[in-house]
Amino acid sequence: MPSPPTASRASDDETLRLRATLASRCDLTLLETVPAMTLLVDTRRRAVHANAALLAYLGDPDRPLPLAQVLGLRPGELFRCVHATEEPGGCGTTRSCVQCGLLQALAGAAAGTVVEGEGRMLRRHGGRLAAVTIATRAVALDLGGERAFLLYLQDARDRRAGEVMERLFLHDALNALNGILGAAGMLREEADGDLRELAGMILERSGYLERELRAYRMLLDAERAELELTPQDTDPQAICAALVRLFELQARVAGVALRCVPGPEHSLQTDKGILFRVLENLVKNAVEASPQGGTVTVGHEDLGSRVRFFVTNEAVMPPEIQTQVFQRFFSTKGPGRGLGTYGVRLLTENCLRGEVALVSAPGQGTVFQVLLPRVLDADAPDAAPVETP
């Protein structure tokens, strides 16, 4: 059974010795016949062999990662998971690792069963944030007294076909909505009574759907590093006040108080549209998470070279949710959701060149903060396309 996560590491000599022992007892070249990425790890989850398919995936398209750079590393370190460097012990030693499907598959294999899992990771590739989902199948091996685990890995995506379908859908859907908005606007101007009220409802719902589709297109463009940035002078207080107006009715219906904390006057040059979308997601989630009678607060602070926006609510997020909240497709609201907070982090880091932080604890509630540079450098190197599941 894999040992508990520790900070101990195998020396290069120990890893090479183990690999040589395994190679003497089985033909490792057989792993090249498997039409999938495969990784062989020891009982401490340290890599002792990877097949060519995995080395090609971990490297560049025309330059696979050398096997020597893989040996001794743990799975999260191989895939450059953002959590793998948070603790001295590396992969497997953080709170987030408890929820990792890849490590859960290894633990199941250690218990004597063949386990399939899904490792959802945020990784840094080329210095940029990226999302990846690795479908994993783990099996335990006993090779003449040496215990090891074989992982079958697959990137769970069909990106090329998905991109084409998404572009076509968004283009056609937005064109259709523009027609509906135009017709509903004309009807409201000319109609009276109930018909005028109905036209107003159509306008409101269609406008909401248009905003959501445009936001989704923004997220897709950001993942592909194709989102154009337009820095402009932005009034932080005006942004916060506009967010309160946008969600005032939703908050009132939910029995939640929504307020904007007055902040100091200070300058900010950033992409106003992207910033508004980031904060809009946070305020929407805060209102939905708040208990009846609770309060959601929106505000900003001047930190000198940076500007801090914050959204707070009185609910407390369980630790197991906190560790997954920024993962793509993770949601407490059921399947088919989970792009909101992932999009917040992606847009903030890759587009606005900022940071997102979360604190949630009893007596304090939940606080999301967005830290931005005072001046956005739109000429900085673009983010690499995000590897999406």
GROMACS .gro file of C-alpha atoms in nm:
model
  389
    1MET     CA    1   0.000   0.000   0.000
    2PRO     CA    2   0.136   0.348  -0.081
    3SER     CA    3   0.295   0.509   0.220
    4PRO     CA    4   0.136   0.820   0.372
    5PRO     CA    5   0.245   1.142   0.203
    6THR     CA    6   0.581   1.250   0.341
    7ALA     CA    7   0.848   1.500   0.256
    8SER     CA    8   1.104   1.224   0.204
    9ARG     CA    9   1.249   1.179  -0.142
   10ALA     CA   10   1.428   0.899  -0.315
   11SER     CA   11   1.784   0.970  -0.421
   12ASP     CA   12   1.866   0.945  -0.789
   13ASP     CA   13   2.060   0.627  -0.715
   14GLU     CA   14   1.765   0.470  -0.533
   15THR     CA   15   1.525   0.551  -0.816
   16LEU     CA   16   1.762   0.412  -1.077
   17ARG     CA   17   1.818   0.097  -0.868
   18LEU     CA   18   1.445   0.037  -0.838
   19ARG     CA   19   1.393   0.095  -1.209
   20ALA     CA   20   1.671  -0.149  -1.292
   21THR     CA   21   1.519  -0.408  -1.058
   22LEU     CA   22   1.177  -0.373  -1.219
   23ALA     CA   23   1.327  -0.384  -1.567
   24SER     CA   24   1.502  -0.711  -1.481
   25ARG     CA   25   1.173  -0.869  -1.375
   26CYS     CA   26   0.945  -0.745  -1.653
   27ASP     CA   27   0.978  -0.607  -2.003
   28LEU     CA   28   0.909  -0.232  -1.967
   29THR     CA   29   0.899  -0.195  -2.346
   30LEU     CA   30   0.560  -0.369  -2.333
   31LEU     CA   31   0.418  -0.037  -2.207
   32GLU     CA   32   0.494   0.110  -2.551
   33THR     CA   33   0.232  -0.122  -2.701
   34VAL     CA   34  -0.043   0.031  -2.486
   35PRO     CA   35  -0.244   0.294  -2.681
   36ALA     CA   36  -0.248   0.529  -2.383
   37MET     CA   37  -0.013   0.721  -2.157
   38THR     CA   38   0.127   0.494  -1.885
   39LEU     CA   39   0.321   0.571  -1.570
   40LEU     CA   40   0.484   0.323  -1.332
   41VAL     CA   41   0.528   0.448  -0.974
   42ASP     CA   42   0.665   0.299  -0.654
   43THR     CA   43   0.488   0.279  -0.317
   44ARG     CA   44   0.571   0.645  -0.249
   45ARG     CA   45   0.417   0.745  -0.583
   46ARG     CA   46   0.758   0.828  -0.735
   47ALA     CA   47   0.790   0.771  -1.108
   48VAL     CA   48   1.017   0.485  -1.211
   49HIS     CA   49   0.908   0.464  -1.576
   50ALA     CA   50   0.692   0.649  -1.829
   51ASN     CA   51   0.611   0.539  -2.181
   52ALA     CA   52   0.676   0.746  -2.493
   53ALA     CA   53   0.313   0.865  -2.514
   54LEU     CA   54   0.333   1.024  -2.169
   55LEU     CA   55   0.677   1.174  -2.235
   56ALA     CA   56   0.541   1.334  -2.553
   57TYR     CA   57   0.241   1.474  -2.366
   58LEU     CA   58   0.456   1.622  -2.088
   59GLY     CA   59   0.701   1.779  -2.332
   60ASP     CA   60   0.661   1.999  -2.638
   61PRO     CA   61   0.490   1.874  -2.958
   62ASP     CA   62   0.823   1.814  -3.133
   63ARG     CA   63   1.038   1.745  -2.824
   64PRO     CA   64   0.927   1.481  -2.572
   65LEU     CA   65   1.033   1.519  -2.212
   66PRO     CA   66   1.345   1.308  -2.143
   67LEU     CA   67   1.279   1.009  -1.920
   68ALA     CA   68   1.559   1.119  -1.689
   69GLN     CA   69   1.357   1.431  -1.598
   70VAL     CA   70   1.059   1.217  -1.500
   71LEU     CA   71   1.224   0.966  -1.267
   72GLY     CA   72   1.158   1.027  -0.899
   73LEU     CA   73   0.878   1.279  -0.952
   74ARG     CA   74   0.524   1.231  -0.826
   75PRO     CA   75   0.218   1.263  -1.055
   76GLY     CA   76   0.127   1.620  -0.956
   77GLU     CA   77   0.487   1.729  -1.012
   78LEU     CA   78   0.492   1.568  -1.355
   79PHE     CA   79   0.177   1.752  -1.462
   80ARG     CA   80   0.290   2.075  -1.288
   81CYS     CA   81  -0.018   2.087  -1.065
   82VAL     CA   82  -0.035   2.425  -0.884
   83HIS     CA   83  -0.070   2.246  -0.549
   84ALA     CA   84   0.245   2.035  -0.593
   85THR     CA   85   0.467   2.320  -0.470
   86GLU     CA   86   0.248   2.445  -0.185
   87GLU     CA   87   0.406   2.221   0.081
   88PRO     CA   88   0.764   2.099   0.128
   89GLY     CA   89   0.648   1.739   0.077
   90GLY     CA   90   0.513   1.819  -0.269
   91CYS     CA   91   0.241   1.622  -0.446
   92GLY     CA   92   0.011   1.438  -0.205
   93THR     CA   93   0.078   1.652   0.103
   94THR     CA   94  -0.169   1.942   0.070
   95ARG     CA   95  -0.537   1.970   0.164
   96SER     CA   96  -0.627   1.984  -0.204
   97CYS     CA   97  -0.458   1.651  -0.269
   98VAL     CA   98  -0.723   1.473  -0.060
   99GLN     CA   99  -0.976   1.544  -0.336
  100CYS     CA  100  -0.747   1.445  -0.627
  101GLY     CA  101  -0.903   1.165  -0.831
  102LEU     CA  102  -0.563   1.047  -0.948
  103LEU     CA  103  -0.437   0.994  -0.592
  104GLN     CA  104  -0.769   0.837  -0.494
  105ALA     CA  105  -0.725   0.586  -0.778
  106LEU     CA  106  -0.380   0.499  -0.643
  107ALA     CA  107  -0.518   0.450  -0.292
  108GLY     CA  108  -0.791   0.222  -0.426
  109ALA     CA  109  -0.538   0.016  -0.619
  110ALA     CA  110  -0.335  -0.022  -0.300
  111ALA     CA  111  -0.643  -0.171  -0.136
  112GLY     CA  112  -0.650  -0.443  -0.402
  113THR     CA  113  -0.904  -0.309  -0.653
  114VAL     CA  114  -0.868  -0.169  -1.002
  115VAL     CA  115  -0.985   0.189  -0.964
  116GLU     CA  116  -1.076   0.456  -1.217
  117GLY     CA  117  -1.061   0.821  -1.122
  118GLU     CA  118  -1.044   1.166  -1.271
  119GLY     CA  119  -0.771   1.407  -1.171
  120ARG     CA  120  -0.889   1.765  -1.221
  121MET     CA  121  -0.588   1.991  -1.198
  122LEU     CA  122  -0.493   2.352  -1.242
  123ARG     CA  123  -0.140   2.343  -1.376
  124ARG     CA  124   0.122   2.593  -1.479
  125HIS     CA  125   0.262   2.535  -1.824
  126GLY     CA  126   0.506   2.785  -1.968
  127GLY     CA  127   0.439   3.007  -1.667
  128ARG     CA  128   0.067   3.032  -1.738
  129LEU     CA  129  -0.235   2.887  -1.564
  130ALA     CA  130  -0.401   2.594  -1.743
  131ALA     CA  131  -0.677   2.344  -1.666
  132VAL     CA  132  -0.651   1.974  -1.738
  133THR     CA  133  -0.855   1.667  -1.651
  134ILE     CA  134  -0.669   1.334  -1.652
  135ALA     CA  135  -0.877   1.017  -1.660
  136THR     CA  136  -0.689   0.758  -1.457
  137ARG     CA  137  -0.699   0.380  -1.416
  138ALA     CA  138  -0.468   0.238  -1.149
  139VAL     CA  139  -0.364  -0.121  -1.081
  140ALA     CA  140  -0.122  -0.268  -0.824
  141LEU     CA  141   0.166  -0.491  -0.939
  142ASP     CA  142   0.383  -0.737  -0.750
  143LEU     CA  143   0.702  -0.785  -0.949
  144GLY     CA  144   0.903  -1.049  -0.769
  145GLY     CA  145   0.872  -0.886  -0.429
  146GLU     CA  146   0.888  -0.528  -0.554
  147ARG     CA  147   0.557  -0.348  -0.514
  148ALA     CA  148   0.459  -0.093  -0.782
  149PHE     CA  149   0.154   0.072  -0.936
  150LEU     CA  150   0.070   0.110  -1.302
  151LEU     CA  151  -0.133   0.414  -1.408
  152TYR     CA  152  -0.316   0.435  -1.739
  153LEU     CA  153  -0.372   0.803  -1.817
  154GLN     CA  154  -0.580   0.985  -2.077
  155ASP     CA  155  -0.643   1.354  -2.133
  156ALA     CA  156  -1.024   1.369  -2.113
  157ARG     CA  157  -1.102   1.602  -2.400
  158ASP     CA  158  -1.188   1.621  -2.766
  159ARG     CA  159  -1.077   1.977  -2.805
  160ARG     CA  160  -1.057   2.025  -3.177
  161ALA     CA  161  -1.414   1.910  -3.255
  162GLY     CA  162  -1.546   2.090  -2.947
  163GLU     CA  163  -1.397   2.425  -3.049
  164VAL     CA  164  -1.564   2.418  -3.390
  165MET     CA  165  -1.904   2.330  -3.246
  166GLU     CA  166  -1.877   2.597  -2.975
  167ARG     CA  167  -1.790   2.870  -3.222
  168LEU     CA  168  -2.075   2.780  -3.455
  169PHE     CA  169  -2.327   2.759  -3.172
  170LEU     CA  170  -2.227   3.090  -3.012
  171HIS     CA  171  -2.230   3.272  -3.346
  172ASP     CA  172  -2.575   3.146  -3.445
  173ALA     CA  173  -2.724   3.183  -3.097
  174LEU     CA  174  -2.610   3.545  -3.060
  175ASN     CA  175  -2.742   3.632  -3.405
  176ALA     CA  176  -3.082   3.483  -3.316
  177LEU     CA  177  -3.089   3.667  -2.982
  178ASN     CA  178  -3.012   3.998  -3.147
  179GLY     CA  179  -3.316   3.947  -3.367
  180ILE     CA  180  -3.535   3.865  -3.066
  181LEU     CA  181  -3.408   4.170  -2.877
  182GLY     CA  182  -3.478   4.398  -3.171
  183ALA     CA  183  -3.830   4.263  -3.225
  184ALA     CA  184  -3.913   4.276  -2.853
  185GLY     CA  185  -3.788   4.634  -2.831
  186MET     CA  186  -4.009   4.745  -3.121
  187LEU     CA  187  -4.308   4.562  -2.970
  188ARG     CA  188  -4.263   4.732  -2.634
  189GLU     CA  189  -4.251   5.073  -2.799
  190GLU     CA  190  -4.576   5.018  -2.993
  191ALA     CA  191  -4.783   4.796  -2.761
  192ASP     CA  192  -4.994   4.881  -2.455
  193GLY     CA  193  -5.105   4.702  -2.140
  194ASP     CA  194  -5.029   4.333  -2.095
  195LEU     CA  195  -4.863   4.305  -2.433
  196ARG     CA  196  -4.620   4.583  -2.345
  197GLU     CA  197  -4.541   4.411  -2.014
  198LEU     CA  198  -4.483   4.080  -2.193
  199ALA     CA  199  -4.246   4.249  -2.438
  200GLY     CA  200  -4.053   4.390  -2.142
  201MET     CA  201  -4.019   4.042  -1.991
  202ILE     CA  202  -3.892   3.905  -2.322
  203LEU     CA  203  -3.637   4.186  -2.342
  204GLU     CA  204  -3.517   4.124  -1.986
  205ARG     CA  205  -3.476   3.746  -2.025
  206SER     CA  206  -3.323   3.771  -2.372
  207GLY     CA  207  -3.080   4.033  -2.249
  208TYR     CA  208  -2.975   3.806  -1.964
  209LEU     CA  209  -2.920   3.515  -2.203
  210GLU     CA  210  -2.717   3.735  -2.438
  211ARG     CA  211  -2.490   3.845  -2.150
  212GLU     CA  212  -2.436   3.483  -2.044
  213LEU     CA  213  -2.347   3.372  -2.398
  214ARG     CA  214  -2.106   3.661  -2.442
  215ALA     CA  215  -1.949   3.579  -2.106
  216TYR     CA  216  -1.905   3.217  -2.210
  217ARG     CA  217  -1.744   3.327  -2.537
  218MET     CA  218  -1.513   3.552  -2.334
  219LEU     CA  219  -1.409   3.252  -2.124
  220LEU     CA  220  -1.344   3.035  -2.430
  221ASP     CA  221  -1.136   3.308  -2.594
  222ALA     CA  222  -0.938   3.350  -2.272
  223GLU     CA  223  -0.866   2.975  -2.257
  224ARG     CA  224  -0.737   2.987  -2.614
  225ALA     CA  225  -0.531   3.302  -2.548
  226GLU     CA  226  -0.739   3.482  -2.811
  227LEU     CA  227  -0.914   3.739  -2.590
  228GLU     CA  228  -0.820   4.094  -2.687
  229LEU     CA  229  -0.744   4.324  -2.396
  230THR     CA  230  -0.862   4.685  -2.391
  231PRO     CA  231  -0.713   4.871  -2.094
  232GLN     CA  232  -0.894   5.191  -2.004
  233ASP     CA  233  -0.937   5.425  -1.709
  234THR     CA  234  -1.170   5.250  -1.465
  235ASP     CA  235  -1.343   5.389  -1.159
  236PRO     CA  236  -1.340   5.114  -0.891
  237GLN     CA  237  -1.624   5.274  -0.695
  238ALA     CA  238  -1.842   5.298  -1.006
  239ILE     CA  239  -1.777   4.930  -1.081
  240CYS     CA  240  -1.884   4.828  -0.729
  241ALA     CA  241  -2.195   5.048  -0.739
  242ALA     CA  242  -2.296   4.904  -1.078
  243LEU     CA  243  -2.267   4.550  -0.941
  244VAL     CA  244  -2.499   4.634  -0.652
  245ARG     CA  245  -2.756   4.780  -0.893
  246LEU     CA  246  -2.734   4.472  -1.117
  247PHE     CA  247  -2.803   4.224  -0.833
  248GLU     CA  248  -3.023   4.441  -0.612
  249LEU     CA  249  -3.349   4.275  -0.716
  250GLN     CA  250  -3.209   3.919  -0.695
  251ALA     CA  251  -3.072   3.991  -0.347
  252ARG     CA  252  -3.402   4.144  -0.227
  253VAL     CA  253  -3.599   3.841  -0.347
  254ALA     CA  254  -3.354   3.610  -0.166
  255GLY     CA  255  -3.382   3.813   0.154
  256VAL     CA  256  -3.017   3.918   0.138
  257ALA     CA  257  -2.882   4.267   0.204
  258LEU     CA  258  -2.642   4.381  -0.069
  259ARG     CA  259  -2.425   4.684  -0.002
  260CYS     CA  260  -2.132   4.870  -0.152
  261VAL     CA  261  -1.865   4.992   0.089
  262PRO     CA  262  -1.739   5.341  -0.005
  263GLY     CA  263  -1.371   5.332  -0.091
  264PRO     CA  264  -1.100   5.588  -0.160
  265GLU     CA  265  -1.072   5.764  -0.493
  266HIS     CA  266  -0.784   5.617  -0.689
  267SER     CA  267  -0.687   5.543  -1.046
  268LEU     CA  268  -0.702   5.204  -1.216
  269GLN     CA  269  -0.626   5.119  -1.576
  270THR     CA  270  -0.753   4.775  -1.672
  271ASP     CA  271  -0.996   4.598  -1.904
  272LYS     CA  272  -1.327   4.716  -1.760
  273GLY     CA  273  -1.539   4.452  -1.934
  274ILE     CA  274  -1.330   4.160  -1.810
  275LEU     CA  275  -1.309   4.304  -1.459
  276PHE     CA  276  -1.684   4.352  -1.443
  277ARG     CA  277  -1.741   3.991  -1.550
  278VAL     CA  278  -1.499   3.863  -1.284
  279LEU     CA  279  -1.669   4.057  -1.005
  280GLU     CA  280  -2.017   3.981  -1.141
  281ASN     CA  281  -1.952   3.609  -1.095
  282LEU     CA  282  -1.831   3.661  -0.739
  283VAL     CA  283  -2.129   3.877  -0.639
  284LYS     CA  284  -2.378   3.637  -0.800
  285ASN     CA  285  -2.226   3.341  -0.613
  286ALA     CA  286  -2.218   3.536  -0.286
  287VAL     CA  287  -2.588   3.625  -0.309
  288GLU     CA  288  -2.680   3.264  -0.390
  289ALA     CA  289  -2.467   3.128  -0.104
  290SER     CA  290  -2.595   3.371   0.161
  291PRO     CA  291  -2.858   3.261   0.412
  292GLN     CA  292  -3.180   3.457   0.431
  293GLY     CA  293  -3.115   3.769   0.636
  294GLY     CA  294  -2.745   3.764   0.548
  295THR     CA  295  -2.535   4.044   0.401
  296VAL     CA  296  -2.314   4.058   0.093
  297THR     CA  297  -2.054   4.335   0.080
  298VAL     CA  298  -1.869   4.466  -0.226
  299GLY     CA  299  -1.578   4.707  -0.203
  300HIS     CA  300  -1.225   4.807  -0.303
  301GLU     CA  301  -0.899   4.928  -0.149
  302ASP     CA  302  -0.593   5.119  -0.267
  303LEU     CA  303  -0.277   4.913  -0.202
  304GLY     CA  304  -0.029   5.141  -0.374
  305SER     CA  305   0.091   4.956  -0.681
  306ARG     CA  306  -0.217   4.734  -0.675
  307VAL     CA  307  -0.593   4.763  -0.628
  308ARG     CA  308  -0.789   4.513  -0.419
  309PHE     CA  309  -1.155   4.430  -0.484
  310PHE     CA  310  -1.340   4.215  -0.233
  311VAL     CA  311  -1.676   4.037  -0.214
  312THR     CA  312  -1.783   3.899   0.124
  313ASN     CA  313  -2.075   3.699   0.254
  314GLU     CA  314  -2.156   3.546   0.593
  315ALA     CA  315  -2.175   3.181   0.485
  316VAL     CA  316  -1.878   2.952   0.556
  317MET     CA  317  -1.746   2.727   0.281
  318PRO     CA  318  -1.655   2.371   0.392
  319PRO     CA  319  -1.281   2.291   0.361
  320GLU     CA  320  -1.341   2.019   0.100
  321ILE     CA  321  -1.522   2.276  -0.118
  322GLN     CA  322  -1.253   2.540  -0.073
  323THR     CA  323  -0.988   2.307  -0.214
  324GLN     CA  324  -1.186   2.250  -0.535
  325VAL     CA  325  -1.372   2.576  -0.589
  326PHE     CA  326  -1.144   2.700  -0.870
  327GLN     CA  327  -1.147   2.372  -1.061
  328ARG     CA  328  -1.312   2.368  -1.402
  329PHE     CA  329  -1.658   2.206  -1.391
  330PHE     CA  330  -1.660   2.173  -1.013
  331SER     CA  331  -1.987   2.299  -0.864
  332THR     CA  332  -2.202   2.244  -0.558
  333LYS     CA  333  -2.509   2.317  -0.773
  334GLY     CA  334  -2.511   1.988  -0.962
  335PRO     CA  335  -2.371   1.859  -1.294
  336GLY     CA  336  -2.330   2.086  -1.594
  337ARG     CA  337  -2.212   2.383  -1.384
  338GLY     CA  338  -1.883   2.501  -1.243
  339LEU     CA  339  -1.734   2.759  -1.482
  340GLY     CA  340  -1.795   3.065  -1.262
  341THR     CA  341  -1.511   3.064  -1.008
  342TYR     CA  342  -1.281   2.885  -1.252
  343GLY     CA  343  -1.348   3.169  -1.496
  344VAL     CA  344  -1.280   3.423  -1.222
  345ARG     CA  345  -0.931   3.286  -1.166
  346LEU     CA  346  -0.855   3.229  -1.533
  347LEU     CA  347  -0.960   3.580  -1.643
  348THR     CA  348  -0.788   3.745  -1.347
  349GLU     CA  349  -0.454   3.568  -1.382
  350ASN     CA  350  -0.422   3.523  -1.757
  351CYS     CA  351  -0.591   3.843  -1.878
  352LEU     CA  352  -0.586   4.102  -1.600
  353ARG     CA  353  -0.242   3.984  -1.475
  354GLY     CA  354  -0.374   3.972  -1.119
  355GLU     CA  355  -0.444   3.724  -0.841
  356VAL     CA  356  -0.752   3.574  -0.675
  357ALA     CA  357  -0.758   3.469  -0.310
  358LEU     CA  358  -1.020   3.300  -0.093
  359VAL     CA  359  -1.059   3.298   0.284
  360SER     CA  360  -1.353   3.125   0.453
  361ALA     CA  361  -1.376   3.058   0.825
  362PRO     CA  362  -1.630   3.060   1.110
  363GLY     CA  363  -1.681   3.409   1.248
  364GLN     CA  364  -1.539   3.563   0.932
  365GLY     CA  365  -1.760   3.424   0.659
  366THR     CA  366  -1.630   3.394   0.304
  367VAL     CA  367  -1.412   3.657   0.138
  368PHE     CA  368  -1.305   3.650  -0.225
  369GLN     CA  369  -1.049   3.911  -0.319
  370VAL     CA  370  -0.915   4.015  -0.658
  371LEU     CA  371  -0.574   4.187  -0.661
  372LEU     CA  372  -0.493   4.379  -0.979
  373PRO     CA  373  -0.194   4.582  -1.096
  374ARG     CA  374  -0.280   4.951  -1.102
  375VAL     CA  375  -0.189   4.963  -1.472
  376LEU     CA  376  -0.258   4.664  -1.697
  377ASP     CA  377   0.021   4.597  -1.945
  378ALA     CA  378  -0.168   4.472  -2.251
  379ASP     CA  379   0.161   4.425  -2.438
  380ALA     CA  380   0.285   4.164  -2.192
  381PRO     CA  381   0.320   3.814  -2.342
  382ASP     CA  382  -0.019   3.654  -2.399
  383ALA     CA  383  -0.125   3.361  -2.185
  384ALA     CA  384  -0.071   3.023  -2.341
  385PRO     CA  385  -0.391   2.844  -2.445
  386VAL     CA  386  -0.546   2.661  -2.153
  387GLU     CA  387  -0.555   2.283  -2.178
  388THR     CA  388  -0.923   2.213  -2.114
  389PRO     CA  389  -1.099   1.882  -2.061
   0.00000   0.00000   0.00000
